[in-house]
Coordinates of C-alpha atoms and ligand atoms in Angstrom, one line a residue:
E262 CA 19.3 -3.9 22.0
Q263 CA 16.1 -5.6 21.2
Q264 CA 15.8 -8.9 22.9
G265 CA 13.0 -11.3 24.0
V266 CA 10.6 -12.6 21.4
E267 CA 12.9 -11.9 18.4
A268 CA 15.0 -14.8 17.1
P269 CA 18.8 -14.2 17.3
V270 CA 20.6 -12.5 14.5
F271 CA 22.2 -14.7 11.9
S272 CA 25.8 -14.6 11.1
A273 CA 27.6 -15.9 8.0
A274 CA 30.9 -15.7 6.2
S275 CA 30.9 -13.5 3.0
Y276 CA 32.3 -16.0 0.4
A277 CA 30.1 -18.9 -0.4
C278 CA 33.1 -21.2 -0.4
Q279 CA 33.6 -20.4 3.4
R280 CA 30.1 -21.9 4.1
S281 CA 28.3 -25.2 3.7
T282 CA 25.3 -24.7 1.6
P283 CA 22.8 -27.5 1.5
Q284 CA 20.0 -28.2 -1.0
P285 CA 17.3 -27.0 -0.8
G286 CA 17.8 -25.2 2.6
H287 CA 15.3 -23.9 5.1
N288 CA 14.1 -20.8 3.2
T289 CA 12.9 -22.0 -0.1
L290 CA 10.2 -19.4 -0.5
L291 CA 12.9 -16.7 -0.3
T292 CA 15.6 -18.5 -2.3
D293 CA 13.1 -19.4 -5.0
S294 CA 12.1 -15.7 -5.3
L295 CA 15.7 -14.5 -5.5
A296 CA 16.5 -17.2 -8.0
V297 CA 13.8 -15.9 -10.4
L298 CA 15.3 -12.4 -10.2
A299 CA 18.8 -13.9 -10.8
E300 CA 17.6 -15.9 -13.7
S301 CA 15.8 -12.9 -15.2
A302 CA 19.0 -10.9 -14.9
E303 CA 20.9 -13.7 -16.6
L304 CA 18.3 -13.8 -19.4
N305 CA 18.8 -10.0 -19.8
G306 CA 22.6 -10.5 -20.1
D307 CA 23.1 -8.5 -16.9
E308 CA 25.8 -10.6 -15.3
G309 CA 26.6 -8.2 -12.4
R310 CA 23.0 -8.1 -11.2
A311 CA 22.6 -11.9 -11.7
V312 CA 25.6 -12.6 -9.5
A313 CA 24.4 -10.3 -6.8
F314 CA 21.0 -12.1 -6.6
R315 CA 22.8 -15.5 -6.8
R316 CA 24.9 -14.5 -3.8
S317 CA 21.9 -13.4 -1.8
E318 CA 20.1 -16.6 -2.7
A319 CA 23.1 -18.8 -1.7
L320 CA 23.5 -16.9 1.6
L321 CA 19.9 -17.5 2.5
R322 CA 20.1 -21.2 1.5
S323 CA 23.1 -21.6 3.9
L324 CA 21.2 -20.4 6.9
D325 CA 20.4 -23.3 9.4
R326 CA 16.9 -22.3 10.1
R327 CA 13.9 -20.4 8.8
V328 CA 14.1 -16.6 8.6
Q329 CA 11.1 -15.0 10.5
G330 CA 11.9 -11.4 10.1
V331 CA 14.4 -9.1 8.3
A332 CA 15.8 -7.9 11.7
E333 CA 17.5 -11.3 12.0
L334 CA 19.4 -10.6 8.8
R335 CA 21.0 -7.4 10.1
G336 CA 24.7 -7.4 9.5
L337 CA 24.7 -10.4 7.1
P338 CA 27.0 -10.0 4.1
C339 CA 25.8 -10.5 0.4
L340 CA 22.4 -9.0 1.0
G341 CA 22.0 -5.8 -1.0
E342 CA 19.2 -3.3 -0.6
H343 CA 17.3 -4.8 -3.5
S344 CA 17.5 -8.3 -2.2
R345 CA 16.4 -7.1 1.3
R346 CA 13.4 -5.4 -0.2
V347 CA 12.4 -8.6 -2.0
I348 CA 12.9 -10.6 1.2
Q349 CA 10.8 -8.2 3.2
D350 CA 8.0 -8.4 0.6
V351 CA 8.0 -12.2 0.7
L352 CA 8.1 -12.3 4.5
D353 CA 5.2 -9.7 4.7
N354 CA 3.0 -10.9 1.9
G355 CA 4.0 -14.5 1.1
K356 CA 5.3 -13.4 -2.2
S357 CA 7.2 -10.6 -4.0
S358 CA 5.4 -8.4 -6.4
E359 CA 8.5 -7.9 -8.4
V360 CA 9.0 -11.7 -8.7
E361 CA 5.4 -12.1 -9.7
E362 CA 5.6 -9.4 -12.4
T363 CA 8.9 -10.9 -13.7
K364 CA 7.4 -14.4 -14.0
S365 CA 4.4 -13.2 -15.9
S366 CA 6.3 -10.9 -18.2
S367 CA 6.2 -12.0 -21.9
R368 CA 9.9 -11.3 -22.2
Y369 CA 10.9 -13.6 -19.3
K370 CA 8.5 -16.4 -20.5
A371 CA 9.8 -16.2 -24.1
M372 CA 13.4 -16.1 -23.1
K373 CA 12.9 -19.2 -20.9
V374 CA 11.3 -21.1 -23.7
L375 CA 14.0 -20.1 -26.2
T376 CA 17.0 -20.6 -24.0
G377 CA 15.4 -23.9 -22.9
I378 CA 16.4 -25.2 -26.4
F379 CA 19.8 -26.9 -26.1
G380 CA 22.3 -24.9 -28.1
V381 CA 20.5 -21.6 -27.7
G382 CA 22.2 -19.0 -25.5
V383 CA 21.0 -15.7 -24.2
K384 CA 22.3 -13.7 -27.2
T385 CA 20.5 -15.8 -29.8
A386 CA 17.3 -15.9 -27.8
K387 CA 17.4 -12.2 -27.4
R388 CA 17.8 -11.6 -31.1
W389 CA 14.9 -13.9 -31.9
F390 CA 12.7 -12.3 -29.2
T391 CA 13.4 -8.9 -30.7
E392 CA 12.1 -10.3 -34.0
G393 CA 8.9 -11.3 -32.3
I394 CA 9.6 -15.0 -31.8
C395 CA 8.2 -16.1 -28.4
S396 CA 7.5 -19.8 -28.9
L397 CA 8.9 -23.0 -30.5
A398 CA 6.1 -22.9 -33.1
Q399 CA 7.1 -19.3 -34.1
L400 CA 10.7 -20.3 -34.3
E401 CA 9.9 -23.3 -36.5
T402 CA 8.0 -21.1 -39.0
S403 CA 10.5 -18.2 -38.8
G404 CA 12.8 -19.7 -41.5
H405 CA 15.8 -19.3 -39.3
T406 CA 18.6 -21.8 -40.0
L407 CA 19.4 -23.7 -36.9
N408 CA 22.8 -25.2 -36.2
P409 CA 23.1 -28.9 -35.5
A410 CA 23.0 -28.4 -31.7
Q411 CA 19.9 -26.3 -31.9
Q412 CA 18.2 -28.8 -34.3
A413 CA 18.8 -31.5 -31.8
G414 CA 17.6 -29.2 -29.0
L415 CA 14.3 -28.6 -30.8
K416 CA 13.9 -32.2 -31.7
Y417 CA 14.3 -33.4 -28.1
Y418 CA 12.9 -30.3 -26.5
A419 CA 10.3 -32.0 -24.3
D420 CA 12.7 -34.7 -23.1
L421 CA 15.5 -32.3 -22.3
N422 CA 13.2 -30.0 -20.4
Q423 CA 12.0 -32.8 -18.2
P424 CA 14.4 -33.0 -15.2
V425 CA 16.7 -36.0 -15.0
T426 CA 16.1 -38.1 -11.9
R427 CA 18.8 -39.7 -9.8
D428 CA 17.7 -43.2 -11.0
E429 CA 18.0 -42.0 -14.6
A430 CA 21.5 -40.6 -13.8
D431 CA 22.5 -44.0 -12.3
A432 CA 21.2 -45.8 -15.4
I433 CA 23.2 -43.4 -17.7
S434 CA 26.3 -44.0 -15.4
V435 CA 26.1 -47.7 -16.2
T436 CA 26.0 -47.1 -20.0
V437 CA 28.8 -44.6 -19.8
E438 CA 31.0 -46.8 -17.6
E439 CA 30.5 -49.8 -19.9
A440 CA 31.5 -47.7 -22.9
V441 CA 34.5 -46.1 -21.2
C442 CA 35.9 -49.4 -19.8
S443 CA 35.4 -51.3 -23.1
V444 CA 37.5 -48.8 -25.0
L445 CA 40.1 -48.2 -22.2
P446 CA 40.3 -50.8 -19.4
G447 CA 41.3 -49.2 -16.1
A448 CA 39.8 -45.8 -16.9
Q449 CA 37.8 -44.2 -14.0
V450 CA 34.4 -42.6 -14.4
T451 CA 33.3 -40.2 -11.8
L452 CA 29.8 -38.6 -11.5
A453 CA 30.3 -34.9 -11.2
G454 CA 27.9 -31.9 -11.4
G455 CA 24.7 -31.5 -9.3
F456 CA 24.3 -35.3 -8.7
R457 CA 27.6 -35.4 -7.0
R458 CA 26.4 -32.6 -4.8
G459 CA 23.5 -34.8 -3.8
K460 CA 20.8 -33.1 -5.9
T461 CA 17.9 -35.4 -6.6
S462 CA 17.4 -34.1 -10.1
G463 CA 19.3 -32.2 -12.8
H464 CA 19.2 -30.8 -16.3
D465 CA 22.0 -33.2 -17.4
V466 CA 24.4 -35.8 -16.1
D467 CA 28.1 -34.8 -15.9
F468 CA 31.0 -37.3 -15.9
L469 CA 34.6 -36.8 -15.4
I470 CA 36.9 -39.5 -16.9
T471 CA 40.5 -40.2 -16.1
H472 CA 43.1 -43.0 -16.2
P473 CA 45.8 -43.7 -13.5
D474 CA 48.5 -43.8 -16.2
E475 CA 48.9 -40.2 -17.4
G476 CA 48.6 -40.0 -21.2
K477 CA 46.4 -43.0 -21.6
E478 CA 43.4 -40.8 -21.4
E479 CA 44.4 -38.9 -24.6
G480 CA 41.8 -39.1 -27.4
L481 CA 39.4 -41.0 -25.1
V482 CA 36.3 -38.9 -25.9
H483 CA 36.4 -39.9 -29.5
K484 CA 36.7 -43.6 -28.7
V485 CA 33.9 -43.4 -26.2
T486 CA 31.5 -41.6 -28.5
A487 CA 32.3 -44.1 -31.3
C488 CA 31.4 -46.9 -28.9
L489 CA 28.2 -45.2 -27.8
E490 CA 27.3 -44.6 -31.4
S491 CA 27.9 -48.3 -32.3
R492 CA 25.6 -49.2 -29.5
G493 CA 22.9 -46.9 -31.0
V494 CA 22.6 -44.7 -27.9
L495 CA 24.3 -41.5 -29.2
L496 CA 21.6 -39.1 -30.4
Y497 CA 23.9 -36.0 -30.7
H498 CA 27.4 -35.1 -29.8
Q499 CA 29.8 -32.2 -30.1
T500 CA 33.4 -32.9 -29.2
T501 CA 36.1 -30.5 -28.2
R502 CA 39.6 -31.7 -28.0
N503 CA 42.1 -30.8 -25.3
T504 CA 43.7 -27.5 -26.0
Y505 CA 45.5 -27.1 -22.6
Q506 CA 48.9 -28.4 -23.8
E507 CA 49.0 -26.0 -26.8
S508 CA 48.5 -22.8 -24.8
P509 CA 48.8 -23.5 -21.1
E510 CA 47.5 -20.7 -19.0
G511 CA 51.0 -20.1 -17.8
A512 CA 51.8 -17.5 -15.1
G513 CA 48.8 -15.4 -14.6
R514 CA 45.2 -15.9 -14.4
P515 CA 43.1 -18.0 -16.8
R516 CA 41.4 -15.8 -19.3
S517 CA 38.0 -17.3 -18.8
N518 CA 36.4 -20.0 -16.7
M519 CA 36.0 -22.2 -19.8
D520 CA 38.5 -25.0 -19.4
R521 CA 40.4 -26.7 -22.1
F522 CA 39.7 -30.4 -21.4
E523 CA 38.8 -32.8 -24.0
R524 CA 35.0 -33.0 -23.7
C525 CA 31.8 -33.9 -25.3
F526 CA 28.4 -32.3 -24.9
S527 CA 26.0 -35.0 -25.9
I528 CA 22.5 -36.3 -25.9
L529 CA 22.1 -40.0 -25.1
K530 CA 19.2 -42.3 -25.6
L531 CA 18.2 -43.8 -22.2
V532 CA 16.3 -47.0 -22.7
Q533 CA 13.7 -47.1 -20.0
D534 CA 12.4 -49.7 -17.7
P535 CA 9.2 -51.2 -19.3
V536 CA 7.2 -50.6 -16.1
Q537 CA 8.2 -47.0 -16.0
V538 CA 7.3 -46.6 -19.7
E539 CA 3.8 -47.8 -19.0
A540 CA 3.4 -45.2 -16.3
D541 CA 4.9 -42.4 -18.5
Q542 CA 3.1 -43.3 -21.7
T543 CA 0.7 -40.3 -21.6
D544 CA 3.5 -37.7 -21.9
S545 CA 6.4 -39.5 -23.6
G546 CA 4.3 -41.1 -26.3
C547 CA 5.0 -44.7 -26.9
R548 CA 8.7 -44.7 -27.2
P549 CA 10.5 -46.9 -24.8
W550 CA 13.3 -44.4 -24.3
R551 CA 14.0 -40.8 -23.6
A552 CA 16.7 -38.3 -24.5
V553 CA 19.1 -37.1 -21.8
R554 CA 21.8 -34.5 -21.9
V555 CA 25.2 -35.9 -20.9
D556 CA 28.5 -34.1 -20.5
L557 CA 31.7 -36.1 -20.7
V558 CA 35.0 -34.5 -19.6
V559 CA 38.4 -36.2 -19.8
S560 CA 41.2 -35.1 -17.5
P561 CA 44.8 -36.2 -17.1
I562 CA 45.2 -37.8 -13.7
S563 CA 47.6 -35.0 -12.6
Q564 CA 44.8 -32.4 -13.0
F565 CA 42.0 -34.7 -11.8
A566 CA 41.5 -33.0 -8.4
F567 CA 41.2 -29.6 -10.0
A568 CA 38.9 -31.0 -12.7
L569 CA 36.7 -32.7 -10.2
L570 CA 36.4 -29.6 -8.0
G571 CA 35.6 -27.5 -11.1
W572 CA 33.0 -29.9 -12.6
T573 CA 31.3 -30.6 -9.3
G574 CA 30.0 -27.0 -9.0
S575 CA 27.8 -25.3 -8.2
K576 CA 28.6 -22.6 -10.7
L577 CA 28.4 -20.0 -7.9
F578 CA 30.5 -22.0 -5.5
E579 CA 33.3 -22.3 -8.2
R580 CA 33.0 -18.6 -8.9
E581 CA 33.4 -17.8 -5.3
M582 CA 36.4 -20.1 -4.8
R583 CA 38.1 -18.4 -7.7
R584 CA 37.3 -15.0 -6.3
W585 CA 38.5 -16.0 -2.9
A586 CA 41.8 -17.3 -4.4
V587 CA 42.5 -14.1 -6.3
H588 CA 41.4 -11.5 -3.7
E589 CA 42.3 -13.2 -0.5
K590 CA 45.3 -15.4 -1.4
S591 CA 46.7 -13.9 -4.6
M592 CA 46.3 -17.3 -6.3
S593 CA 44.7 -18.3 -9.6
L594 CA 42.4 -21.3 -9.5
S595 CA 41.1 -23.1 -12.6
S596 CA 39.8 -26.6 -13.4
H597 CA 43.4 -27.4 -14.4
A598 CA 45.7 -26.0 -11.7
L599 CA 46.3 -23.6 -8.8
Y600 CA 49.0 -20.9 -9.3
D601 CA 50.4 -19.0 -6.4
N602 CA 51.2 -15.5 -7.7
N603 CA 53.4 -14.7 -4.7
Q604 CA 55.6 -17.8 -4.8
K605 CA 55.4 -17.7 -8.6
R606 CA 54.7 -21.5 -8.8
Y607 CA 52.0 -24.0 -9.3
L608 CA 50.7 -25.8 -6.2
T609 CA 49.9 -29.4 -6.9
A610 CA 47.1 -31.4 -5.4
S611 CA 45.8 -35.0 -5.7
S612 CA 42.6 -34.4 -3.8
E613 CA 40.0 -31.7 -3.4
E614 CA 40.9 -31.5 0.3
E615 CA 44.4 -30.4 -0.6
I616 CA 43.1 -27.7 -2.8
F617 CA 41.0 -26.3 0.0
A618 CA 44.0 -26.5 2.3
H619 CA 46.2 -24.6 -0.2
L620 CA 43.6 -21.9 -0.3
G621 CA 43.3 -21.7 3.5
L622 CA 39.7 -22.8 3.4
E623 CA 38.0 -25.3 5.5
Y624 CA 37.0 -28.3 3.5
V625 CA 33.4 -28.2 2.2
S626 CA 32.1 -31.6 1.0
P627 CA 30.2 -31.8 -2.3
S628 CA 26.8 -31.8 -0.6
G629 CA 27.7 -28.4 1.0
R630 CA 28.6 -26.8 -2.3
N631 CA 25.0 -26.1 -3.4
A632 CA 25.6 -22.4 -3.3
Ligands
GTP1004 P1 22.3 -29.1 -13.3 O1 23.0 -29.9 -14.4 O2 21.4 -28.0 -13.8 O3 21.5 -30.0 -12.4 O4 23.4 -28.5 -12.4 P2 24.9 -28.6 -12.4 O5 25.5 -27.9 -11.2 O6 25.3 -30.0 -12.7 O7 25.3 -27.7 -13.7 P3 26.1 -28.0 -15.0 O8 25.9 -29.3 -15.5 O9 25.8 -26.9 -15.9 O10 27.6 -27.8 -14.6 C1 28.3 -28.6 -13.6 C2 29.6 -28.0 -13.2 O11 30.4 -28.0 -14.4 C3 29.4 -26.5 -12.8 O12 30.2 -26.3 -11.7 C4 29.9 -25.7 -13.9 O13 30.6 -24.5 -13.5 C5 30.9 -26.7 -14.5 N1 31.0 -26.4 -16.0 C6 30.1 -26.4 -16.9 N2 30.5 -26.1 -18.1 C7 31.8 -25.8 -17.9 C8 32.9 -25.4 -18.7 O14 32.8 -25.2 -19.9 N3 34.1 -25.3 -18.1 C9 34.3 -25.5 -16.8 N4 35.5 -25.3 -16.3 N5 33.3 -25.8 -16.0 C10 32.1 -26.0 -16.6
MN1005 MN1 24.8 -30.9 -14.5
MN1006 MN1 26.7 -30.1 -17.4

């Protein structure tokens, strides 16, 4: 065994939901590199490869100190050959040639620009790229008919691609809480998503809404959007009603990780602090406001713990929890419920802690879910 100058070998559990993963972690050079490759795979529609890189990235982010050499990573789970090669390259040369090539490729750049438009997914962007569309200007002159989401996405492109700060999220929270409580007194608004995990910026602001009296929350999204609209702060919205009652997932696993809550993907107008506007005037023109993406999700109180867990993320953390549930516990976890396939019954929970306990997992607080 090699001893002496070398740092001790790391150890880590294999599922991200068994670990606490902070943001940003101690190995940002490595995790940023792997994130580019994961993103590139996502943009290619290669889900398997993307998840493999995301798992490697999350594992490195969970380590409690900086990696000095690949020898310390011996025996760690989640790190495939490809990831280890990239890590080695970054440790040896300060960067990975594959990552550099990816970042400078015209395909990656174009796909990032196009999928950066709200309402444009990988499939659409791919089709446009195949037609030679690489920029917003080319898209605008292409003659393609854009759906309402994409039109809004293009219109507010600059704003929506500028990260939302924690202060902005707090200001949006005030607006949303006021609207929710004016249409349904007693309703509870909880900040979910990346901000609940302690991230200092995000691509949107996610809210979960419920009411202590089950049933009172029904139809709430429409009332809230009507209220926001009357206040002149709703720039765009697309509402989906709750479809869980009509076709509950029943015994067996949910067909997809899309849930069935009443929800609204919206763009809100955030009126800015006059001082801030002064400072930002160069890039935001002279408008005293900016557009912010906001997700509103309404959950019945009986499903709230599951909804909160599901909408707090991260995406990979959720994915890993579901994988753990199925493969290690023979259970099906969704944002609505937890079903035990052995006992053939639903396990109820009124807190996230109870859900972790049902799954035989140690509780991970939101700030540790940045997998
Ligand atoms: P940023 O917004 O990029 O800062 O990160 P985020 O972690 O907040 O991401 P996002 O807003 O995309 O999603 C927040 C959480 O909601 C994640 O855990 C997602 O998995 C979850 N989520 C997003 N869309 C859906 C959906 O349609 N159904 C379910 N069940 N969960 C979703
Ligand atoms: Mn979010
Ligand atoms: Mn969101």
